[in-house]
């Protein structure tokens, strides 16, 4: 039996893409993931994640990583549809994995509703698939943990690309003052946010609104 796990990284970031990753693995090989130390990516150092990435890719039967760009995120946030966007991307990944059973990390307050959103985007050939929509699945289910590590590593690589060109952008999250200083300085100089920032996020909307008000004075 093939078991799948799907998770994301970077959902709450104000800079860079959201990464959604899925892995599928034969049920008999799941203990191998535990043996190499796979667990929720947030509980691991960056060095540990990097080491586990290659081992996970070697052990699993299939993996797929999808990048959701800031512009796509913005278009869905404006329609209050970020959860639906994430469900659609997860469904696309699940369709590729051809699993018998899959566990997904649920971003919705209602796991059953999120499961239905995923099912709505799945092909009819997946009607026998068993889906488990769970809060904190990345810390409960080791297959989802493996997916979380792949997503986090890819997300970190995307941030490193931006840092290489623009230097000190912080972590990319709105709670990071270095990140917000970088964005405020960018908007002040260029009168527009960077293309890799999510302008639908409230902190950036406020910065843009303040800039527009000053220009009207």
Rosetta silent file (secondary structure, phi, psi, omega in degrees, C-alpha in Angstrom):
SEQUENCE: XXXXXXXXXXXXXXXXXXXXXXXXXXXXXXXXXXXXXXXXXXXXXXXXXXXXXXXXXXXXXXXXXXXXXXXXXXXXXXXXXXXXXXXXXXXXXXXXXXXXXXXXXXXXXXXXXXXXXXXXXXXXXXXXXXXXXXXXXXXXXXXXXXXXXXXXXXXXXXXXXXXXXXXXXXXXXXXXXXXXXXXXXXXXXXXXXXXXXXXXXXXXXXXXXXXXXXXXX
SCORE:     score description
SCORE:     0.000 S_00000001
   1 L     0.000  133.046  177.562    0.000    0.000    0.000 S_00000001
   2 E   -92.562  126.976  179.036    1.306    3.471   -0.926 S_00000001
   3 E  -109.869  136.184 -179.946    0.914    6.123    1.777 S_00000001
   4 E  -114.465  157.057  174.486    1.171    9.820    0.980 S_00000001
   5 E  -141.937  137.853 -177.703    1.918   12.931    3.003 S_00000001
   6 E  -134.626  136.388  178.911    1.503   16.583    1.961 S_00000001
   7 E  -152.511  168.537  179.910    2.588   19.790    3.700 S_00000001
   8 E  -125.068  165.225  172.875    3.553   23.380    2.944 S_00000001
   9 E  -140.115  138.951  175.794    6.225   25.878    3.916 S_00000001
  10 L    89.416   13.772 -179.075    6.087   29.660    3.761 S_00000001
  11 L   -59.263  -43.147 -174.934    2.323   30.139    3.949 S_00000001
  12 L   -89.181    0.273 -177.225    2.598   33.035    6.409 S_00000001
  13 E   -70.227  150.519  175.533    5.632   34.696    4.851 S_00000001
  14 L   -96.748  -13.554  179.169    5.402   38.183    3.355 S_00000001
  15 E  -123.642  137.891  174.104    8.362   37.510    1.045 S_00000001
  16 L    86.405  175.531 -176.618    8.850   34.677   -1.399 S_00000001
  17 L   -81.043  167.506  165.767    6.700   31.765   -2.559 S_00000001
  18 E   -97.508  135.522 -179.543    4.735   29.178   -0.664 S_00000001
  19 E  -111.783  130.163  176.392    6.062   25.685   -1.284 S_00000001
  20 E  -117.811  128.143 -177.530    3.827   22.609   -1.151 S_00000001
  21 E  -126.371  146.731  176.196    5.469   19.179   -1.152 S_00000001
  22 E  -134.392  144.440  175.221    4.134   15.665   -1.253 S_00000001
  23 E  -129.940  150.032  171.587    5.793   12.283   -0.817 S_00000001
  24 E  -128.096  142.919 -175.011    4.522    8.754   -1.326 S_00000001
  25 E  -149.300  143.233  175.182    6.089    5.698    0.213 S_00000001
  26 E   -63.506  136.899 -175.919    5.301    2.009    0.498 S_00000001
  27 H   -52.894  -34.040 -177.193    3.848    1.328    3.934 S_00000001
  28 H   -68.070  -19.537 -177.018    6.595   -1.213    4.655 S_00000001
  29 H   -97.807   -2.465 -178.687    9.288    1.484    4.344 S_00000001
  30 H   -58.481  -39.460  177.656    7.753    4.033    6.723 S_00000001
  31 H   -56.771  -27.287  178.839    9.844    2.777    9.694 S_00000001
  32 H   -63.794  -35.233  177.776   12.950    3.798    7.717 S_00000001
  33 H   -63.278  -40.300  178.489   11.828    7.431    7.882 S_00000001
  34 H   -68.152  -37.577 -177.953   11.640    7.184   11.671 S_00000001
  35 H   -63.381  -36.093 -177.945   15.019    5.455   11.834 S_00000001
  36 L   -85.257   -1.964  174.435   16.818    8.321   10.054 S_00000001
  37 L    95.947   20.135  178.310   15.239   10.880   12.389 S_00000001
  38 L   -66.424  128.727  172.585   12.457   12.356   10.268 S_00000001
  39 L  -156.477 -178.969 -177.711   10.139   14.603   12.263 S_00000001
  40 L   -46.925  128.324 -175.573    8.431   17.977   11.929 S_00000001
  41 H   -58.305  -28.638 -179.178   10.804   20.280   10.020 S_00000001
  42 H   -69.269  -16.786  179.897   10.291   23.040   12.609 S_00000001
  43 H   -93.226    3.319 -175.884   11.924   20.810   15.225 S_00000001
  44 L  -115.808  150.854  173.118   15.101   20.369   13.153 S_00000001
  45 L   -74.428  162.320  178.880   18.101   22.578   12.491 S_00000001
  46 H   -60.767  -36.545  178.927   18.752   23.698    8.915 S_00000001
  47 H   -65.591  -41.040  179.022   21.769   21.363    8.793 S_00000001
  48 H   -65.724  -39.950  178.601   19.667   18.393    9.919 S_00000001
  49 H   -63.302  -43.110 -179.268   16.991   19.187    7.329 S_00000001
  50 H   -61.752  -40.652  179.290   19.563   19.389    4.556 S_00000001
  51 H   -67.225  -41.988 -177.879   21.002   16.003    5.496 S_00000001
  52 H   -70.212  -29.578 -178.451   17.564   14.404    5.747 S_00000001
  53 H   -52.561  -54.104 -177.981   16.421   15.837    2.410 S_00000001
  54 H   -63.002  -37.318 -179.465   18.701   13.570    0.380 S_00000001
  55 H   -69.186  -38.927  178.654   17.885   10.554    2.540 S_00000001
  56 H   -63.520  -47.099  179.749   14.137   11.126    2.217 S_00000001
  57 H   -58.415  -35.477 -179.553   14.373   11.435   -1.572 S_00000001
  58 H   -72.102  -35.696 -174.296   16.307    8.161   -1.632 S_00000001
  59 H   -83.176  -41.856 -173.352   13.816    6.263    0.546 S_00000001
  60 L   -70.827  160.676 -179.995   10.430    7.430   -0.760 S_00000001
  61 L   -82.982  -27.996 -178.487    8.835    6.022   -3.908 S_00000001
  62 E  -160.942  148.710  172.048    7.842    9.426   -5.315 S_00000001
  63 E  -147.063  153.048  178.134    7.919   13.080   -4.393 S_00000001
  64 E  -144.567  137.618 -179.179    6.652   16.275   -5.959 S_00000001
  65 E  -125.221  127.562 -176.464    7.298   19.896   -5.003 S_00000001
  66 E  -117.683  132.836  178.846    5.079   22.754   -6.195 S_00000001
  67 E  -102.003  124.819  177.234    5.955   26.464   -6.019 S_00000001
  68 E  -106.149  112.841 -174.082    3.120   28.961   -5.508 S_00000001
  69 L   -73.173  155.273 -179.602    4.277   32.452   -6.539 S_00000001
  70 H   -55.681  -37.345 -178.980    3.412   35.602   -4.542 S_00000001
  71 H   -63.908  -38.405  178.362    1.219   36.967   -7.365 S_00000001
  72 H   -68.728  -39.439  176.895   -0.933   33.823   -7.305 S_00000001
  73 H   -61.595  -46.136 -179.216   -1.186   34.013   -3.533 S_00000001
  74 H   -57.744  -44.293 -177.146   -2.207   37.688   -3.742 S_00000001
  75 H   -63.135  -32.195  179.955   -4.998   36.987   -6.242 S_00000001
  76 H   -84.230  -33.966  178.163   -6.513   34.371   -3.927 S_00000001
  77 H   -63.437  -40.163  179.731   -6.054   36.340   -0.693 S_00000001
  78 L   -62.524  -25.398  177.596   -7.999   39.238   -2.220 S_00000001
  79 L  -100.277   12.242 -178.000  -10.856   36.787   -2.827 S_00000001
  80 L    55.113   42.087 -175.154  -10.453   35.278    0.670 S_00000001
  81 L  -125.791   28.520 -178.454   -9.491   32.008   -0.966 S_00000001
  82 H   -63.833  -40.719  178.677   -6.000   31.134    0.279 S_00000001
  83 H   -62.098  -39.278  179.415   -7.194   27.906    1.894 S_00000001
  84 H   -67.625  -37.249  176.345   -8.877   26.893   -1.347 S_00000001
  85 H   -61.612  -47.625 -179.678   -5.709   27.652   -3.296 S_00000001
  86 H   -63.130  -39.194  177.855   -3.664   25.464   -0.975 S_00000001
  87 H   -63.513  -40.146  179.362   -6.281   22.691   -1.202 S_00000001
  88 H   -64.280  -43.722  179.561   -6.170   22.852   -5.017 S_00000001
  89 H   -64.710  -42.207  177.772   -2.374   22.601   -5.079 S_00000001
  90 H   -61.134  -40.050  178.607   -2.445   19.702   -2.619 S_00000001
  91 H   -62.364  -41.036  178.393   -5.011   17.954   -4.833 S_00000001
  92 H   -60.811  -42.514  179.610   -2.748   18.393   -7.861 S_00000001
  93 H   -67.342  -44.645 -179.837    0.145   16.825   -5.972 S_00000001
  94 H   -59.640  -39.501  179.745   -1.999   13.980   -4.626 S_00000001
  95 H   -60.850  -33.594 -179.084   -3.198   13.208   -8.160 S_00000001
  96 H   -76.629  -25.933 -171.970    0.401   12.741   -9.269 S_00000001
  97 H   -80.845  -23.702  177.924    1.316   10.452   -6.374 S_00000001
  98 L    56.314   45.382 -177.886   -1.221    7.653   -7.084 S_00000001
  99 L   -90.979  163.096  175.824   -1.451    6.752   -3.387 S_00000001
 100 L   -89.391  -28.746 -176.163   -4.000    4.554   -1.606 S_00000001
 101 E  -149.507  140.167 -177.658   -4.113    6.732    1.489 S_00000001
 102 E  -140.548  142.965  176.709   -2.862   10.256    2.143 S_00000001
 103 E  -113.157  130.693 -179.749   -2.363   12.504    5.166 S_00000001
 104 E  -124.549  144.549  175.510   -2.436   16.278    4.720 S_00000001
 105 E   -80.361  118.318 -172.237   -1.576   19.092    7.101 S_00000001
 106 L   -88.516  126.508  178.350   -4.801   21.092    7.393 S_00000001
 107 L   -94.470  -13.279 -178.767   -4.653   24.904    7.327 S_00000001
 108 L   -81.954  150.630  174.671   -8.436   25.297    7.740 S_00000001
 109 L   -67.453  -21.616 -179.340  -10.044   25.551   11.175 S_00000001
 110 L  -114.325  101.494 -177.266  -12.367   22.797    9.951 S_00000001
 111 H   -59.454  -36.581 -179.385  -10.410   19.700    8.807 S_00000001
 112 H   -67.475  -39.966  177.488  -13.459   18.054    7.231 S_00000001
 113 H   -63.599  -41.560  179.142  -14.222   21.163    5.155 S_00000001
 114 H   -63.910  -40.339  176.822  -10.610   21.289    3.986 S_00000001
 115 H   -59.116  -42.192  179.729  -10.790   17.621    3.009 S_00000001
 116 H   -65.428  -36.313  176.736  -13.871   18.361    0.905 S_00000001
 117 H   -62.208  -41.687  178.808  -12.043   21.212   -0.852 S_00000001
 118 H   -64.206  -47.579 -178.823   -9.252   18.784   -1.782 S_00000001
 119 H   -58.416  -37.066 -178.361  -11.701   16.137   -2.981 S_00000001
 120 H   -62.277  -24.174 -178.410  -13.447   18.721   -5.177 S_00000001
 121 H  -100.517   -3.499 -179.660  -10.210   19.186   -7.132 S_00000001
 122 L   -82.594  151.117  177.059   -9.280   15.518   -7.430 S_00000001
 123 L   -69.368  155.728 -177.338   -9.875   13.533  -10.587 S_00000001
 124 H   -61.864  -23.407 -179.863  -12.748   11.052  -10.544 S_00000001
 125 H   -69.125   -9.947 -177.484  -10.222    8.197  -10.689 S_00000001
 126 H   -97.912   17.798 -171.749   -9.243    9.058   -7.105 S_00000001
 127 L   -66.914  -21.330  179.376  -12.688    8.269   -5.627 S_00000001
 128 L   -90.243   -1.987 -177.773  -11.373    5.307   -3.594 S_00000001
 129 L   -68.763  135.534  177.092   -8.579    7.356   -2.059 S_00000001
 130 E   -97.404  120.520 -177.401   -8.681    7.718    1.722 S_00000001
 131 E  -112.414  131.002  175.366   -7.776   11.252    2.837 S_00000001
 132 E  -112.488  109.733  177.684   -6.871   12.247    6.399 S_00000001
 133 E   -98.622  116.739 -170.117   -7.056   16.014    6.932 S_00000001
 134 E  -136.996  140.590  169.317   -5.377   16.815   10.234 S_00000001
 135 L   -73.261  140.992  178.233   -4.155   19.788   12.241 S_00000001
 136 L    58.031   32.599  179.813   -0.439   19.491   13.104 S_00000001
 137 H   -61.658  -27.967 -178.935   -0.112   16.468   10.818 S_00000001
 138 H   -68.002  -20.595  177.196    3.553   17.357   10.321 S_00000001
 139 H  -102.721   -7.613 -178.175    4.241   16.575   13.979 S_00000001
 140 H  -102.229  -41.466 -173.197    1.891   13.563   14.168 S_00000001
 141 L  -113.455  124.436 -173.645    2.545   11.631   10.961 S_00000001
 142 H   -67.767  -27.064  177.914    6.113   10.860    9.849 S_00000001
 143 H   -69.714  -39.986  175.376    5.189   10.793    6.135 S_00000001
 144 H   -67.245  -37.368  176.320    3.832   14.343    6.415 S_00000001
 145 H   -57.681  -42.036  178.889    6.969   15.235    8.377 S_00000001
 146 H   -61.969  -42.377  177.919    9.042   14.042    5.410 S_00000001
 147 H   -63.955  -37.977 -179.035    6.985   16.251    3.086 S_00000001
 148 H   -64.466  -34.597  178.741    7.430   19.192    5.468 S_00000001
 149 H   -68.721  -43.891  178.136   11.216   18.811    5.288 S_00000001
 150 H   -61.953  -42.841 -179.888   11.224   18.810    1.479 S_00000001
 151 H   -64.231  -43.120 -178.154    8.963   21.873    1.425 S_00000001
 152 H   -65.702  -41.853  178.935   11.075   23.735    3.981 S_00000001
 153 H   -63.257  -45.536  179.225   14.352   23.034    2.180 S_00000001
 154 H   -64.447  -38.946  177.477   12.942   24.224   -1.142 S_00000001
 155 H   -62.755  -43.864  178.228   11.459   27.297    0.522 S_00000001
 156 H   -61.437  -38.035  178.228   14.840   28.094    2.131 S_00000001
 157 H   -63.919  -39.864  178.702   16.533   27.803   -1.268 S_00000001
 158 H   -64.882  -40.234  178.493   14.072   30.313   -2.743 S_00000001
 159 H   -67.257  -38.584  178.827   14.758   32.753    0.085 S_00000001
 160 H   -62.628  -35.533  177.042   18.510   32.293   -0.350 S_00000001
 161 H   -61.368  -42.763  179.110   18.168   33.275   -4.028 S_00000001
 162 H   -67.861  -42.182 -179.970   16.496   36.524   -2.990 S_00000001
 163 H   -63.673  -36.567 -178.723   19.083   37.150   -0.250 S_00000001
 164 H   -61.104  -34.062 -178.624   21.941   36.577   -2.672 S_00000001
 165 H   -90.719  -37.320 -172.843   20.688   39.439   -4.807 S_00000001
 166 H  -114.562    1.721  172.873   19.186   41.795   -2.216 S_00000001
 167 L    67.601 -121.705 -166.270   21.168   40.821    0.889 S_00000001
 168 L   -78.446   89.071  177.147   19.599   41.478    4.296 S_00000001
 169 L  -105.705    3.163 -178.053   15.890   40.697    3.859 S_00000001
 170 L    72.718 -155.229 -176.981   15.547   38.896    7.184 S_00000001
 171 L   -80.557  -18.774 -177.119   13.539   35.688    7.451 S_00000001
 172 L    97.751   -3.981 -178.092   10.837   36.864    5.071 S_00000001
 173 E  -100.056  145.692 -176.556    8.115   36.806    7.733 S_00000001
 174 L   -64.140  -18.910  177.274    6.174   39.932    8.822 S_00000001
 175 L   -75.912  -11.110 -178.411    7.066   39.274   12.480 S_00000001
 176 L   -92.052  115.053 -176.367   10.740   39.876   11.578 S_00000001
 177 H   -62.810  -33.859  178.143   11.605   43.572   11.925 S_00000001
 178 H   -62.175  -39.290  178.076   14.546   43.229    9.506 S_00000001
 179 H   -63.840  -44.679 -177.468   12.157   41.982    6.852 S_00000001
 180 H   -70.576  -33.075  174.950    9.744   44.858    7.414 S_00000001
 181 H   -64.360  -43.026  178.255   12.575   47.431    7.380 S_00000001
 182 H   -58.810  -45.969 -178.440   13.728   46.015    4.044 S_00000001
 183 H   -67.230  -43.241 -179.861   10.203   46.291    2.593 S_00000001
 184 H   -61.993  -42.464  179.061    9.607   49.804    3.964 S_00000001
 185 H   -64.880  -39.341  179.712   12.914   51.020    2.536 S_00000001
 186 H   -62.318  -48.925 -178.434   12.155   49.411   -0.829 S_00000001
 187 H   -63.961  -38.306  179.518    8.707   51.031   -1.047 S_00000001
 188 H   -63.025  -39.593 -177.944   10.114   54.392    0.047 S_00000001
 189 H   -80.134  -40.999 -170.867   12.751   54.308   -2.700 S_00000001
 190 H  -107.127   -7.719  178.742   10.805   52.694   -5.556 S_00000001
 191 L    63.306   19.700  177.226    7.211   53.633   -4.697 S_00000001
 192 L  -157.933  150.966 -179.694    6.148   50.023   -5.258 S_00000001
 193 L   -75.629  159.418  175.978    6.721   46.758   -3.399 S_00000001
 194 L   -64.429  149.866 -177.225    9.250   44.177   -4.626 S_00000001
 195 L   -62.927  -23.874 -178.029    7.837   41.608   -7.043 S_00000001
 196 L   -92.089    9.178  177.426    8.707   38.818   -4.611 S_00000001
 197 E  -103.259  153.283 -179.576    6.636   40.347   -1.791 S_00000001
 198 L   -94.299  100.881 -174.669    2.978   39.603   -1.092 S_00000001
 199 L   -72.779  -10.706  177.461    1.228   42.925   -1.418 S_00000001
 200 L   -80.905  -13.426  179.484   -2.046   41.407   -0.151 S_00000001
 201 L   -69.862  138.946 -173.397   -0.513   40.911    3.326 S_00000001
 202 H   -55.466  -45.383 -179.598   -1.858   43.487    5.796 S_00000001
 203 H   -58.602  -36.526  179.133    1.534   44.954    6.883 S_00000001
 204 H   -76.400  -35.094  176.344    2.432   45.698    3.253 S_00000001
 205 H   -60.753  -40.289  179.683   -1.043   47.031    2.479 S_00000001
 206 H   -64.928  -42.784  178.628   -0.632   49.486    5.360 S_00000001
 207 H   -59.830  -44.257 -178.846    2.773   50.604    4.046 S_00000001
 208 H   -67.936  -39.036  178.332    1.303   51.194    0.582 S_00000001
 209 H   -64.398  -41.700  178.365   -1.723   53.031    1.971 S_00000001
 210 H   -63.976  -39.254  179.044    0.529   55.334    4.020 S_00000001
 211 H   -63.788  -43.277 -179.523    2.657   56.031    0.953 S_00000001
 212 H   -63.987  -39.076  178.837   -0.426   56.927   -1.107 S_00000001
 213 H   -64.158  -41.525  179.079   -1.681   59.263    1.620 S_00000001
 214 H   -64.581  -36.968 -178.581    1.669   61.074    1.760 S_00000001
 215 H   -69.663  -23.589  179.242    1.679   61.486   -2.012 S_00000001
 216 H   -82.777  -16.428 -178.910   -1.735   63.147   -1.817 S_00000001
 217 L   -72.516    0.000    0.000   -0.568   65.735    0.707 S_00000001
